[in-house]
XYZ file of C-alpha atoms in Angstrom:
576
model
C 0.000 0.000 0.000
C 1.510 3.272 -1.057
C 0.864 6.155 1.324
C 0.597 9.742 0.181
C 2.884 12.345 1.735
C 1.090 13.760 4.786
C 0.955 17.405 5.887
C 3.525 16.869 8.637
C 6.093 15.536 6.204
C 5.425 18.360 3.747
C 6.071 20.972 6.457
C 9.358 19.287 7.373
C 10.445 19.175 3.721
C 9.920 22.947 3.510
C 11.413 24.073 6.843
C 14.541 21.889 6.933
C 15.896 22.861 3.460
C 15.176 26.518 4.257
C 17.182 26.389 7.487
C 19.984 24.512 5.765
C 20.079 27.098 2.972
C 20.298 29.983 5.478
C 23.121 28.247 7.356
C 24.954 27.512 4.115
C 24.694 31.107 2.869
C 25.965 32.478 6.185
C 28.869 30.016 6.261
C 29.744 30.920 2.667
C 29.615 34.654 3.445
C 31.719 34.159 6.560
C 34.319 32.168 4.645
C 34.527 34.826 1.925
C 35.006 37.534 4.577
C 37.823 35.579 6.222
C 39.555 35.052 2.869
C 39.256 38.762 2.005
C 40.673 39.836 5.386
C 43.559 37.371 5.056
C 44.406 38.717 1.608
C 44.279 42.335 2.796
C 46.413 41.542 5.859
C 48.964 39.793 3.696
C 49.110 42.671 1.201
C 49.436 45.269 3.981
C 52.163 43.263 5.706
C 54.134 42.897 2.475
C 53.802 46.626 1.694
C 55.046 47.605 5.167
C 57.923 45.139 4.876
C 58.899 46.517 1.474
C 58.888 50.106 2.804
C 60.883 49.080 5.875
C 63.532 47.367 3.747
C 63.588 50.354 1.401
C 64.570 52.568 4.344
C 67.316 50.163 5.375
C 68.667 49.695 1.851
C 68.627 53.454 1.196
C 70.567 54.225 4.389
C 73.083 51.435 3.779
C 73.610 52.564 0.182
C 74.126 56.134 1.430
C 76.782 54.934 3.883
C 78.435 52.920 1.109
C 78.508 55.929 -1.206
C 80.053 58.081 1.516
C 82.734 55.430 2.110
C 83.603 55.333 -1.599
C 83.861 59.117 -1.675
C 86.028 59.061 1.448
C 88.494 56.606 -0.114
C 89.125 59.205 -2.862
C 89.158 62.258 -0.583
C 92.143 64.622 -1.180
C 93.119 64.413 2.474
C 93.270 60.628 2.270
C 95.326 60.848 -0.930
C 97.629 63.400 0.685
C 98.243 61.178 3.691
C 98.655 58.166 1.420
C 101.181 59.773 -0.970
C 103.014 62.385 1.067
C 103.032 60.905 4.547
C 106.739 59.965 4.520
C 107.822 63.429 3.283
C 106.075 65.582 5.855
C 107.189 66.602 9.273
C 105.509 65.060 12.297
C 103.561 68.270 12.787
C 102.219 68.104 9.204
C 101.448 64.423 9.647
C 99.453 65.126 12.795
C 97.585 67.937 11.062
C 96.626 65.655 8.166
C 95.416 62.981 10.576
C 93.386 65.534 12.531
C 91.792 66.831 9.330
C 91.049 63.281 8.287
C 89.522 62.467 11.676
C 87.283 65.528 11.379
C 85.998 64.323 8.037
C 85.376 60.874 9.461
C 83.336 62.386 12.273
C 81.354 64.494 9.786
C 80.618 61.399 7.696
C 79.667 59.425 10.774
C 77.171 62.113 11.798
C 75.656 62.370 8.307
C 73.050 59.790 9.352
C 71.228 59.250 12.643
C 72.480 55.660 12.753
C 75.220 54.548 15.129
C 78.227 53.646 12.981
C 82.005 53.831 12.812
C 84.534 54.470 10.025
C 88.131 53.235 9.982
C 90.901 53.928 7.433
C 93.697 51.357 7.184
C 96.916 52.224 5.318
C 98.678 48.853 4.733
C 101.922 50.321 3.331
C 102.229 52.942 6.096
C 101.013 50.573 8.867
C 98.698 53.352 10.076
C 95.021 53.473 11.024
C 92.621 56.388 11.534
C 89.301 55.405 13.099
C 86.280 56.762 14.931
C 86.094 53.439 16.766
C 87.723 53.910 20.166
C 88.437 50.170 20.444
C 90.882 50.333 17.519
C 94.281 51.596 18.661
C 97.448 50.898 16.728
C 97.503 49.390 13.256
C 96.869 45.640 13.130
C 96.537 44.089 9.725
C 94.355 41.210 10.921
C 91.742 43.765 11.987
C 90.587 43.934 8.372
C 92.480 41.345 6.323
C 91.050 38.231 7.997
C 87.410 39.197 7.390
C 87.657 41.321 4.276
C 84.136 41.927 2.959
C 83.269 43.390 -0.431
C 79.566 43.373 0.542
C 77.774 43.967 3.813
C 78.524 41.139 6.246
C 77.436 40.465 9.825
C 79.638 39.849 12.855
C 79.462 40.090 16.628
C 81.964 42.176 18.572
C 81.796 42.155 22.378
C 78.328 40.494 22.235
C 77.003 43.237 19.971
C 76.085 42.604 16.373
C 77.135 44.880 13.540
C 77.168 44.955 9.741
C 80.436 45.905 8.056
C 82.079 46.139 4.647
C 85.439 47.219 3.150
C 86.241 49.509 0.227
C 89.775 49.636 -1.130
C 91.446 52.301 -3.241
C 92.712 51.816 -5.826
C 90.411 48.803 -6.339
C 92.237 45.839 -7.876
C 89.933 43.050 -6.703
C 89.507 42.017 -3.087
C 92.269 43.708 -1.022
C 95.197 43.248 -3.438
C 97.263 46.346 -3.986
C 94.910 48.740 -2.200
C 96.792 51.610 -0.517
C 93.870 52.491 1.727
C 91.088 50.296 3.122
C 87.883 51.981 4.319
C 85.972 49.856 6.833
C 82.432 50.981 7.666
C 80.486 49.241 10.431
C 76.860 49.815 11.395
C 75.535 48.765 14.806
C 72.684 46.207 14.603
C 70.994 48.195 17.368
C 69.903 50.650 14.651
C 67.865 47.884 13.028
C 66.453 46.824 16.412
C 65.204 50.390 16.942
C 63.500 50.377 13.535
C 61.949 46.968 14.280
C 60.631 48.296 17.608
C 59.055 51.251 15.808
C 57.530 48.884 13.247
C 56.142 46.716 16.060
C 54.482 49.664 17.843
C 52.765 50.770 14.630
C 50.853 47.506 14.194
C 50.267 43.990 15.432
C 52.590 41.022 15.358
C 56.283 40.324 15.685
C 58.976 41.493 13.228
C 62.594 40.384 12.979
C 65.504 40.047 10.558
C 67.242 36.729 9.916
C 69.713 35.142 7.577
C 68.392 31.665 8.364
C 70.411 31.035 11.520
C 70.917 34.413 13.234
C 68.185 36.796 14.326
C 67.982 40.561 14.864
C 64.821 41.412 16.786
C 63.179 44.458 18.320
C 64.224 45.832 21.709
C 61.440 43.923 23.507
C 60.953 40.750 21.464
C 58.817 37.706 22.116
C 61.701 35.266 21.866
C 59.560 32.151 22.331
C 57.324 33.219 19.431
C 60.323 34.048 17.226
C 61.831 30.646 17.946
C 58.539 28.925 17.120
C 58.299 30.832 13.816
C 61.906 29.980 12.909
C 61.323 26.286 13.659
C 58.352 26.084 11.250
C 59.247 28.603 8.544
C 61.001 27.301 5.464
C 61.906 30.218 3.182
C 61.816 29.205 -0.503
C 64.093 30.518 -3.212
C 61.958 33.551 -4.078
C 62.800 36.845 -2.393
C 59.261 37.714 -1.315
C 56.219 35.732 -0.243
C 54.039 34.613 2.640
C 52.724 31.487 4.328
C 50.433 30.485 7.199
C 51.665 28.607 10.260
C 50.015 27.424 13.469
C 51.534 28.036 16.918
C 49.741 26.777 20.020
C 46.509 26.304 18.019
C 46.638 29.941 16.796
C 47.090 30.768 13.101
C 49.660 33.389 11.989
C 50.293 34.978 8.604
C 54.056 35.068 8.117
C 55.431 37.230 5.288
C 59.070 37.385 4.260
C 60.978 39.914 2.128
C 64.701 39.926 1.289
C 66.915 42.992 1.635
C 68.909 43.655 -1.532
C 71.696 45.333 0.428
C 72.098 43.085 3.478
C 70.884 39.782 2.031
C 68.794 39.166 5.177
C 65.065 38.448 5.299
C 62.538 40.580 7.123
C 60.010 38.224 8.760
C 56.637 39.632 9.854
C 54.293 37.427 11.900
C 50.710 38.678 12.253
C 48.272 36.901 14.625
C 45.309 36.032 12.461
C 43.158 34.919 15.407
C 43.275 38.315 17.148
C 42.141 40.118 14.022
C 39.408 37.617 13.226
C 38.075 37.422 16.789
C 35.167 39.863 16.152
C 34.076 37.892 13.085
C 34.442 34.596 14.954
C 32.383 36.020 17.854
C 29.613 37.019 15.420
C 29.753 33.574 13.871
C 29.410 31.893 17.269
C 26.498 34.173 18.128
C 24.761 33.292 14.870
C 25.299 29.576 15.354
C 24.090 29.933 18.946
C 20.828 31.476 17.773
C 20.519 28.878 15.039
C 21.120 26.085 17.555
C 18.479 27.529 19.880
C 16.102 27.795 16.950
C 16.797 24.184 15.994
C 16.258 23.032 19.587
C 12.968 24.884 19.887
C 11.938 23.689 16.452
C 12.868 20.119 17.335
C 10.826 20.375 20.542
C 7.816 21.631 18.568
C 8.270 18.897 15.967
C 8.617 16.258 18.692
C 5.442 17.489 20.379
C 3.544 17.442 17.107
C 5.011 14.073 16.199
C 4.126 12.538 19.558
C 0.560 13.796 19.756
C -0.480 13.605 16.113
C 1.835 11.766 13.788
C 2.878 8.904 16.057
C -0.664 7.743 16.907
C -1.575 7.938 13.230
C 1.495 5.921 12.224
C 0.830 3.281 14.869
C -2.729 2.986 13.678
C -1.672 2.530 10.042
C 1.086 0.008 10.851
C -1.173 -1.949 13.171
C -3.824 -2.137 10.485
C -1.344 -3.306 7.838
C 0.249 -5.957 10.088
C -2.961 -7.423 11.507
C -3.693 -10.942 10.250
C -7.016 -12.698 9.895
C -5.994 -15.337 12.410
C -5.312 -12.743 15.058
C -8.573 -10.962 14.342
C -10.493 -14.197 14.972
C -9.025 -14.437 18.502
C -11.176 -11.490 19.595
C -14.521 -12.176 21.196
C -17.497 -10.864 19.337
C -18.922 -9.574 22.583
C -15.958 -7.262 23.144
C -17.139 -3.706 22.949
C -14.206 -1.783 21.521
C -13.823 1.015 19.055
C -11.576 0.928 15.999
C -8.478 2.371 17.751
C -8.745 -0.045 20.669
C -9.273 -2.940 18.314
C -6.206 -2.105 16.260
C -4.007 -1.492 19.310
C -5.106 -4.786 20.919
C -4.303 -6.730 17.767
C -0.932 -5.010 17.561
C -0.093 -5.979 21.170
C -0.957 -9.608 20.459
C 1.277 -9.636 17.408
C 4.091 -7.994 19.351
C 3.861 -10.772 21.958
C 4.098 -13.408 19.239
C 7.076 -11.692 17.635
C 8.800 -11.458 21.018
C 8.348 -15.190 21.640
C 9.697 -15.971 18.193
C 12.684 -13.650 18.746
C 13.534 -15.447 21.990
C 13.475 -18.792 20.212
C 15.723 -17.481 17.430
C 18.144 -16.041 19.995
C 18.436 -19.388 21.800
C 19.062 -21.193 18.510
C 21.701 -18.610 17.577
C 23.541 -19.178 20.858
C 23.496 -22.927 20.300
C 24.748 -22.506 16.734
C 27.620 -20.306 17.907
C 28.625 -22.851 20.562
C 28.593 -25.638 17.967
C 30.681 -23.519 15.589
C 33.144 -22.779 18.393
C 33.570 -26.490 19.193
C 34.214 -27.206 15.515
C 36.786 -24.397 15.240
C 38.673 -25.623 18.309
C 39.045 -29.073 16.761
C 41.111 -27.679 13.878
C 44.471 -27.791 15.723
C 47.278 -29.180 13.523
C 48.273 -32.755 14.662
C 51.733 -32.480 13.057
C 52.935 -30.636 16.162
C 52.511 -33.826 18.209
C 54.258 -35.980 15.580
C 57.260 -33.646 15.426
C 57.532 -33.489 19.216
C 57.477 -37.297 19.526
C 60.107 -37.531 16.794
C 62.293 -35.151 18.797
C 61.938 -37.342 21.903
C 62.899 -40.448 19.907
C 65.981 -38.764 18.423
C 67.114 -37.350 21.772
C 66.672 -40.789 23.368
C 68.912 -42.323 20.722
C 71.511 -39.620 21.454
C 71.280 -40.268 25.222
C 70.112 -36.682 25.832
C 68.065 -37.498 28.941
C 67.609 -33.891 30.106
C 66.264 -32.867 26.724
C 63.875 -35.825 26.690
C 62.597 -35.084 30.221
C 62.129 -31.371 29.488
C 60.304 -32.101 26.234
C 58.055 -34.647 27.946
C 57.155 -32.212 30.737
C 56.356 -29.359 28.356
C 54.429 -31.670 26.037
C 52.342 -33.147 28.843
C 51.489 -29.685 30.241
C 50.654 -28.489 26.761
C 48.220 -31.331 25.942
C 46.779 -31.357 29.444
C 45.626 -27.817 28.776
C 44.511 -28.294 25.146
C 42.435 -31.400 25.884
C 40.516 -29.785 28.757
C 37.267 -28.373 27.347
C 35.226 -27.627 30.453
C 36.401 -23.999 30.623
C 35.994 -22.177 27.302
C 37.023 -18.775 28.708
C 40.331 -19.205 30.611
C 42.436 -16.330 31.887
C 45.274 -14.641 30.022
C 47.639 -16.185 32.599
C 46.622 -19.709 31.538
C 46.923 -18.859 27.848
C 50.407 -17.379 28.343
C 51.514 -20.453 30.325
C 50.398 -22.603 27.401
C 52.344 -20.383 24.981
C 55.445 -20.679 27.200
C 55.270 -24.487 26.979
C 54.672 -24.309 23.234
C 57.617 -21.965 22.597
C 59.916 -24.029 24.832
C 59.050 -27.086 22.742
C 59.686 -25.164 19.508
C 62.958 -23.659 20.772
C 64.213 -27.124 21.793
C 63.549 -28.327 18.241
C 64.892 -25.134 16.646
C 67.890 -23.692 18.482
C 67.856 -20.437 16.474
C 64.447 -19.512 17.915
C 64.331 -17.030 20.812
C 61.245 -15.523 22.391
C 60.184 -12.717 24.718
C 56.901 -12.440 26.672
C 55.847 -9.169 28.275
C 52.297 -9.175 29.646
C 51.270 -6.600 32.312
C 50.193 -8.076 35.630
C 46.831 -6.288 35.332
C 45.963 -8.302 32.191
C 46.667 -11.796 33.585
C 43.221 -12.083 35.216
C 41.341 -11.121 32.028
C 39.482 -13.844 30.108
C 40.006 -14.926 26.504
C 38.636 -17.731 24.309
C 40.525 -20.972 24.793
C 43.571 -21.627 22.531
C 43.298 -18.166 20.928
C 46.951 -17.024 21.102
C 48.626 -20.296 20.087
C 47.555 -20.176 16.384
C 49.163 -16.718 16.013
C 52.449 -17.978 17.490
C 52.287 -21.079 15.269
C 51.779 -18.916 12.166
C 54.756 -16.727 13.152
C 56.976 -19.821 13.401
C 55.801 -21.631 10.258
C 55.447 -18.668 7.865
C 58.066 -16.324 9.308
C 60.758 -17.967 11.445
C 61.286 -21.288 9.656
C 61.795 -19.554 6.301
C 64.571 -17.327 7.584
C 68.251 -18.185 7.867
C 69.947 -17.370 11.163
C 68.700 -16.536 14.633
C 65.262 -15.039 15.068
C 62.907 -13.895 17.794
C 59.205 -13.893 18.628
C 57.873 -11.149 20.911
C 54.539 -11.378 22.719
C 53.482 -8.043 24.215
C 50.287 -7.141 26.080
C 48.833 -3.664 26.460
C 45.783 -2.236 28.277
C 44.203 1.183 27.840
C 41.016 1.799 29.830
C 38.615 -0.968 28.704
C 40.585 -1.809 25.547
C 43.155 -4.621 25.646
C 45.480 -6.199 23.119
C 48.086 -8.970 22.830
C 50.529 -8.635 19.915
C 52.588 -11.509 18.460
C 55.499 -10.103 16.465
C 58.280 -11.964 14.622
C 61.375 -10.854 12.719
C 61.019 -13.454 10.015
C 60.741 -12.964 6.270
C 59.446 -9.667 4.921
C 55.798 -9.409 3.831
C 54.907 -7.005 1.031
C 51.854 -4.763 1.165
C 50.110 -6.784 -1.550
C 50.720 -10.060 0.291
C 49.449 -8.552 3.530
C 46.226 -7.387 1.838
C 45.627 -10.921 0.528
C 46.122 -12.391 4.024
C 43.732 -9.851 5.572
C 41.092 -10.580 2.913
C 41.302 -14.302 3.635
C 41.172 -13.702 7.384
C 37.984 -11.626 7.083
C 36.277 -14.140 4.788
C 32.806 -15.210 5.886
C 33.259 -18.912 5.131
C 36.180 -21.305 5.068
C 35.829 -21.749 1.296
C 36.374 -18.025 0.800
C 39.432 -18.095 3.086
C 41.251 -20.423 0.642
C 44.318 -21.205 2.743
C 43.903 -18.593 5.486
C 41.754 -20.831 7.747
C 43.932 -20.436 10.885
C 43.668 -16.659 11.119
C 40.044 -16.826 9.987
C 39.245 -19.196 12.867
C 40.941 -16.945 15.428
C 39.179 -13.855 14.103
C 35.795 -15.623 14.089
C 36.229 -16.999 17.621
C 37.160 -13.563 18.970
C 34.019 -12.053 17.465
C 31.758 -14.928 18.576
C 32.951 -14.778 22.179
C 33.815 -11.102 22.700
C 31.595 -9.293 20.202
C 32.054 -7.462 16.923
C 34.502 -4.982 18.509
C 37.025 -7.818 19.004
C 39.163 -9.531 16.393
C 42.628 -9.825 14.822
C 44.631 -6.994 13.269
C 47.613 -7.598 10.945
C 50.346 -5.127 10.058
C 53.871 -5.236 8.648
C 56.629 -4.256 11.081
C 59.060 -2.802 8.551
C 61.781 -4.544 6.606
C 61.189 -7.907 8.343
C 58.376 -9.806 9.998
C 54.718 -9.214 10.709
C 52.680 -8.293 13.781
C 49.372 -10.051 14.588
C 47.356 -8.379 17.361
C 44.373 -9.704 19.298
C 42.193 -6.816 20.456
C 39.032 -6.757 22.550
C 37.039 -4.752 25.045
C 36.067 -5.859 28.536
C 32.571 -7.331 28.461
C 30.453 -9.304 30.901
C 31.014 -13.051 30.581
C 28.090 -15.305 31.569
C 28.657 -17.596 34.540
C 28.029 -20.624 32.324
C 31.185 -19.822 30.376
C 33.427 -19.726 33.434
C 35.335 -22.752 34.672
């Protein structure tokens, strides 16, 4: 029977799309606003950086031009050419005149700087730097710089460069060397001024060294430096995240110094008003949805739900159930339909209980069948080992093998307790690995299970197939010593036991094939992966769909198989 769309459904189909459209349009508008603000912030930051670097480059070029002019000054040439032919009084006068010119040049800008003239042939120096006394050639020859370079003197940074006259390439043949140094504190002052004019942090860097403002946020600068990777281009920007806050970071390279100006602008502070408006809007929308949902629920409960129950009860009523009613019963149509529906619900409930009981029985039968699939070749090989060791008169080996074998089969043949503890399972694995290591001397093993996990319950014989697979498919195919590690881990209600070997390497394609076989529904689909399929199926049958087996490659060698499950109530009938 095909029902027409009722009025209630029509109203919902009109209101819900309308609300979704309003929310979508606001989200789209908000996103466009954020993008526009980001673009404007980036453009403004780059423009300010370009102007800042223009000031620096202009001042540095002015200082360079003054140094070139100074190297050709008549007083310098006079001292350079006539120094040996003058009296000491004339020499002192020339030096005084030269010092006056140096001071005038130094004061031509408001930057803190120093100028030094080195005369290699005369072994003489004239400098405004009070730390330079007598002439020392290594003062300039060891760090001769044709372009502006950075150095630290007495824990203070400075940029410096040399200009020789006549210029013959580097410092060869120059009769006078002009060294100009500019204190990095000048740049720190400019950075401080730039910082006070806007938001964010600004600093200069060459990739390893940093020149910051007078009151820098060093932790923020370090965080920016650790994340920022400057590409080959001289100008650009990127976005980074520091402590869950987004920052727009622009970079611009100085043509004169070769350093980058980094500007970090906190995007979250600027977008806070927009984000606040967005939260307010979503708050109102959420309140509207809640109130609307309450109104819909009220309407649904008092109108739509009774109508739906009536229609479903009418459609599901059978003739047999209708005949069970007494003709003398005085009921109206709604009571009649509801009474029939209750009778059918009782029948369905009884049927569901019967199906549930049959499902439990089927699972138990499947579990018994899966447990019977243990490989008998293990027993044959162990008995063969005992026979060989007896022939070789190795009594201790025979006794140890017999003890481990008896404990092993005493546990495997006991079926009264289908949910033993992890402690019992690990004891079984210890016996099994001792038997295998006696037969294969290259095999080593490690077991690390937390004490808190030993009292947990697992399906019987659930770990042994994973260890057996690790030995057969991983260890035995490898040449040389090898190791199996069994590690347990608990986190809240989630537990796991991992079996890891360092045997042969498994490719990604091979691992996908194994996983597909393990997750197969039937044994025919598993096609050779029955062991892992049995373990996976038993975990799910006993511990629920959240339990199972997980496979993963461990790198260049080996594979890791992990049993995982959550703590669930185990019926008393399953306990020993």
